[in-house]
Structures are given as C-alpha cells and as structure tokens.
mmCIF file of C-alpha atoms and ligand atoms in Angstrom:
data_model
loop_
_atom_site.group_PDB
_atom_site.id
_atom_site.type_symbol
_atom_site.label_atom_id
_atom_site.label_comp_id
_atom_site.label_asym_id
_atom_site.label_seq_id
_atom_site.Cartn_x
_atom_site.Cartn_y
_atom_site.Cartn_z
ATOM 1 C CA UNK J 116 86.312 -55.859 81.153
ATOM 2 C CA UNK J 117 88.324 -58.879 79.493
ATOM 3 C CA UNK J 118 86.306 -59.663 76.806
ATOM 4 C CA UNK J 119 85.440 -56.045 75.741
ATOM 5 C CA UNK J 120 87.681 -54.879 72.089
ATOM 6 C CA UNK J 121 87.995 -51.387 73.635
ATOM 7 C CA UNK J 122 88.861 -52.541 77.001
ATOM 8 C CA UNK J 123 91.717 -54.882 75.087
ATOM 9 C CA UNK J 124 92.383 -51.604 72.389
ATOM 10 C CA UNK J 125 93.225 -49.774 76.020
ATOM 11 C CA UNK J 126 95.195 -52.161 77.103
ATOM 12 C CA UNK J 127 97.691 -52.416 73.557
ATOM 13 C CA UNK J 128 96.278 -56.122 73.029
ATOM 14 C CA UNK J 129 94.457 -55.042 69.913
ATOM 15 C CA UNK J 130 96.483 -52.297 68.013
ATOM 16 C CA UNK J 131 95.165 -48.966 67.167
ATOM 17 C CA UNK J 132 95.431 -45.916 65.104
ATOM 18 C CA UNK J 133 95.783 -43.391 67.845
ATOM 19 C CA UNK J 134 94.599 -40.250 67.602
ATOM 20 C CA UNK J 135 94.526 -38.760 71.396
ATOM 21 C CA UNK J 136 95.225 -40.624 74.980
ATOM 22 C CA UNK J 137 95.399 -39.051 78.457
ATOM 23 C CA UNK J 138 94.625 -40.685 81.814
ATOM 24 C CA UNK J 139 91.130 -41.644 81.508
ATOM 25 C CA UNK J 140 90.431 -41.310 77.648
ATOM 26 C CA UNK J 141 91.600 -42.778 74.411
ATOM 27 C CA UNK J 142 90.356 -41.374 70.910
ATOM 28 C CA UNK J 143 91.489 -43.602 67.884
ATOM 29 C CA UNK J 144 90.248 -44.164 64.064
ATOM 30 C CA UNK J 145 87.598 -46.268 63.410
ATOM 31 C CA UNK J 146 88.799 -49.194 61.744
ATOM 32 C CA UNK J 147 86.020 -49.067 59.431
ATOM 33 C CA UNK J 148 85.635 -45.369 58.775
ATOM 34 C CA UNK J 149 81.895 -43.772 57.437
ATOM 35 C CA UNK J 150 84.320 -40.600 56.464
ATOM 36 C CA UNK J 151 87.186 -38.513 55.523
ATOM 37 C CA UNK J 152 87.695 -38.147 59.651
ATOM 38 C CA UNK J 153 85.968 -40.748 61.447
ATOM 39 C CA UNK J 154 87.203 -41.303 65.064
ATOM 40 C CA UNK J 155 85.981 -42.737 68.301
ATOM 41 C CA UNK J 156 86.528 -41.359 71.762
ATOM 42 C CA UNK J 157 86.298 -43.826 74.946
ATOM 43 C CA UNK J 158 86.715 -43.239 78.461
ATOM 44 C CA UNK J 159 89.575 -46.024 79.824
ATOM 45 C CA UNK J 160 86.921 -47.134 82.687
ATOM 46 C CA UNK J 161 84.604 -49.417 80.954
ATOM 47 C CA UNK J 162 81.044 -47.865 81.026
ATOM 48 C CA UNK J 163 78.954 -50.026 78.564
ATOM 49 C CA UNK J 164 76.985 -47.199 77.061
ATOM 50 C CA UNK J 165 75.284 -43.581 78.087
ATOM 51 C CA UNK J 166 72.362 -45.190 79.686
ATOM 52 C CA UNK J 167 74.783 -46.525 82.351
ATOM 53 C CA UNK J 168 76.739 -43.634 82.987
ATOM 54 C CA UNK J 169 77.167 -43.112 86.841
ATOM 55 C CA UNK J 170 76.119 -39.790 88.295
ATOM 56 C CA UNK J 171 79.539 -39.467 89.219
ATOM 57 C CA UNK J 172 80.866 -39.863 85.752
ATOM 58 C CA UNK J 173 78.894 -36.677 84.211
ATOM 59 C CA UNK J 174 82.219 -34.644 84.214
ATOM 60 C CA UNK J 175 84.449 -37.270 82.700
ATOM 61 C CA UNK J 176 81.838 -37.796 80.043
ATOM 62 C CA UNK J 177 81.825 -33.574 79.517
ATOM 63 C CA UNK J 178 85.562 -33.855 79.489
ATOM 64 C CA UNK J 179 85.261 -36.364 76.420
ATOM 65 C CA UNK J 180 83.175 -34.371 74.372
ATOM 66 C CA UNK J 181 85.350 -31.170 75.199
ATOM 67 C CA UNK J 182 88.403 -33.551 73.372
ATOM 68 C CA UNK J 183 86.017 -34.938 70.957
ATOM 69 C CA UNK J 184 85.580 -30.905 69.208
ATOM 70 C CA UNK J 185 89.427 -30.041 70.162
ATOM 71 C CA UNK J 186 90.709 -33.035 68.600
ATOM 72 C CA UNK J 187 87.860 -32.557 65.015
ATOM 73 C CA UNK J 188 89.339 -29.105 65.181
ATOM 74 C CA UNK J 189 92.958 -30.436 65.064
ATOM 75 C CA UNK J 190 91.860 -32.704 61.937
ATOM 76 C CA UNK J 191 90.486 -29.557 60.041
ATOM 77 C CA UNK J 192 86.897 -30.074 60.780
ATOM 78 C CA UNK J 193 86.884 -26.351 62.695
ATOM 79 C CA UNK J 194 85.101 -24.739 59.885
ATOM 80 C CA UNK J 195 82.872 -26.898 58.074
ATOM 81 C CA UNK J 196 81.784 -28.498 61.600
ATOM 82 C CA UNK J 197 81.456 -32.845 62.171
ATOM 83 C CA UNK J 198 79.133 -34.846 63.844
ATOM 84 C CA UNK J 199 79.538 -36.309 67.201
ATOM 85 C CA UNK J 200 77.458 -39.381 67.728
ATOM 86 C CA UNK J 201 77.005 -41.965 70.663
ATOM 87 C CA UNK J 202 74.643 -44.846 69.532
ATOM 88 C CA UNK J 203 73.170 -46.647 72.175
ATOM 89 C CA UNK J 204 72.103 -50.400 72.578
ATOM 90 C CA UNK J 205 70.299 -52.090 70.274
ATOM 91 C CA UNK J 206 67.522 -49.603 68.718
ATOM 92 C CA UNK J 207 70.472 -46.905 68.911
ATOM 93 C CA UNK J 208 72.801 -49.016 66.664
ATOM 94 C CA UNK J 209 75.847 -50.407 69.542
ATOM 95 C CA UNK J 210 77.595 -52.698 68.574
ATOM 96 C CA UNK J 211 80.140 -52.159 71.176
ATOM 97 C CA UNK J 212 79.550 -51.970 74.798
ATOM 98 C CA UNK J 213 81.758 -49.814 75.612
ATOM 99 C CA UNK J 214 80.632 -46.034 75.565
ATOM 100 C CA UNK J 215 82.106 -44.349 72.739
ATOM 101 C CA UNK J 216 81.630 -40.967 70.713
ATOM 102 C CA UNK J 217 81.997 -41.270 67.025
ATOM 103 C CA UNK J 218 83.756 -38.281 65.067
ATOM 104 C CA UNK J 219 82.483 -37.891 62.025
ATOM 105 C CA UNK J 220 83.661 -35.388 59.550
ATOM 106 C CA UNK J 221 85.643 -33.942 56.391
ATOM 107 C CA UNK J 222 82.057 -34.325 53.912
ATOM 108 C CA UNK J 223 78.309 -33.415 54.560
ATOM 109 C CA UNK J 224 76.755 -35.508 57.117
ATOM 110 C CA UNK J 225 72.738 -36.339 55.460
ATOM 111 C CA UNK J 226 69.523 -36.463 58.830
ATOM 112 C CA UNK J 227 67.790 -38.322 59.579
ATOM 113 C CA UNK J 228 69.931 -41.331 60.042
ATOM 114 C CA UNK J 229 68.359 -44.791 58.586
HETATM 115 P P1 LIG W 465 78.923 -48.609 67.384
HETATM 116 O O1 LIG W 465 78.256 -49.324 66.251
HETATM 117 O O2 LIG W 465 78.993 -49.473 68.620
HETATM 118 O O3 LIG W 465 78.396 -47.244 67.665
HETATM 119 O O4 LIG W 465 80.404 -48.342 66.892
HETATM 120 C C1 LIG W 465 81.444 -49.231 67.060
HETATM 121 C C2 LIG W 465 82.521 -48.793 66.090
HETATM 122 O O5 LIG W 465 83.727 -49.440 66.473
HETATM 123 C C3 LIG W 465 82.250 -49.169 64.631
HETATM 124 O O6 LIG W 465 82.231 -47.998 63.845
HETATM 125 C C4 LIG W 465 83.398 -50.100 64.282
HETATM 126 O O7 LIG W 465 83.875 -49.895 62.970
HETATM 127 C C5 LIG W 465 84.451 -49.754 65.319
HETATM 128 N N1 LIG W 465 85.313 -50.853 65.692
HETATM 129 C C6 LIG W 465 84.929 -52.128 66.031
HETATM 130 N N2 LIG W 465 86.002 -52.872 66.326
HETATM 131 C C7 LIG W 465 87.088 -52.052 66.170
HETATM 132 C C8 LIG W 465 88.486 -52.271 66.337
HETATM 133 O O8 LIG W 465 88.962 -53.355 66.679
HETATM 134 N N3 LIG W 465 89.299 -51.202 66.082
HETATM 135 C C9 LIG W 465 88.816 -49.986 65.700
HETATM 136 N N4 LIG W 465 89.702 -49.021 65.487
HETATM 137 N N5 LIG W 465 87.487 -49.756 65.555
HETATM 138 C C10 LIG W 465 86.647 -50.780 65.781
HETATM 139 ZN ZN1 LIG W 466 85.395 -51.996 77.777
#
C-alpha cells in the first residue's frame, strides 16, 4: 500500500534498523523502543491487522511468530522469556495498519497492560 510506513520501510524508502528479512517477512527495531529488545515483525504483503488475516494467510502468520521466538532467542531473551504482542485497531492500541508483532524483552514485562 503507498501510503502505509511499513509498506515504504519494505520497500527501503524509510530506513530501518534491520533485524531479520526473508521473502515474505521483515523484523526491525522499533524506532521508539518500550525495552532493552523491542522489535517488530511484519509480513511484506500488507495485511492491515489480525482481524483481516485471510484464511489463506494462517501459515505465513505461524511462520512469523516461529521467527518472532528464534530471532528473541538470538537477542538473549531465551532464558528470561519476552513478550510477543499484536495490538489491534483502535481499542487494541494500532497505530499502524499494517499487521505487526512487537518483541518485547531484556526486563520484566508488568499485566495487565493500561
Ligand atoms: P502499534 O502501536 O501499531 O502496535 O505499533 C506501531 C509501532 O511502530 C510503534 O511501537 C512505533 O514506535 C513503531 N513505528 C512507527 N513508525 C516507525 C518507523 O518509521 N520506524 C520504526 N522502526 N518503527 C516505527
Ligand atoms: Zn503496509
């Protein structure tokens, strides 16, 4: 989508700190990070958030989350753990449409969320 900032992030018109790409995802830090590790892993086909996801995309969306752990392990959140977070329009806290799963890690993570 042209006006979405992931969509351009994707596309190298908006740089980012790169953490992971393949074929159909891209993880990168969050340019306003909430901790120690705090990255975001997107799909490259623009879904606008988990209450749009296709039938058909159910396996690229397990694929993400199977990065999403590999890549916290990689940036030493294997022991103490992380949390993996996908906020969802408005009453979930989006602020992006385009699906994403926030990393979250390297301190202790408080619940409920405000
Ligand atoms: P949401 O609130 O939609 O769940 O999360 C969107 C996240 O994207 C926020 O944590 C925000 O800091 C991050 N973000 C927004 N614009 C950019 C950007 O241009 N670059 C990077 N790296 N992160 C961004
Ligand atoms: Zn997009």
């Amino acid at each position: 989508m042209s006006d979405c900032i992931f969509c351009k992030i994707i596309k190298g018109e908006i740089p980012c700190k790169k953490v992971y790409e393949d074929e159909e995802l891209l993880a990168f830090h969050d340019v306003n990070p909430q901790a120690p590790v705090h990255f975001l892993v997107i799909p490259k086909k623009h879904i606008k958030n988990i209450m749009e996801l296709d039938a058909a995309d159910t396996a690229l969306l397990g694929r993400l989350l199977f990065r999403a752990q590999e890549l916290a392990a990689n940036l030493g959140c294997s022991e103490k753990g992380a949390r993996f977070v996908i906020n969802c329009k408005s009453d979930g806290g989006q602020t992006v449409d385009h699906l994403h799963c926030h990393v979250l890690g390297g301190r202790f993570m408080t619940w409920p969320p405000g």
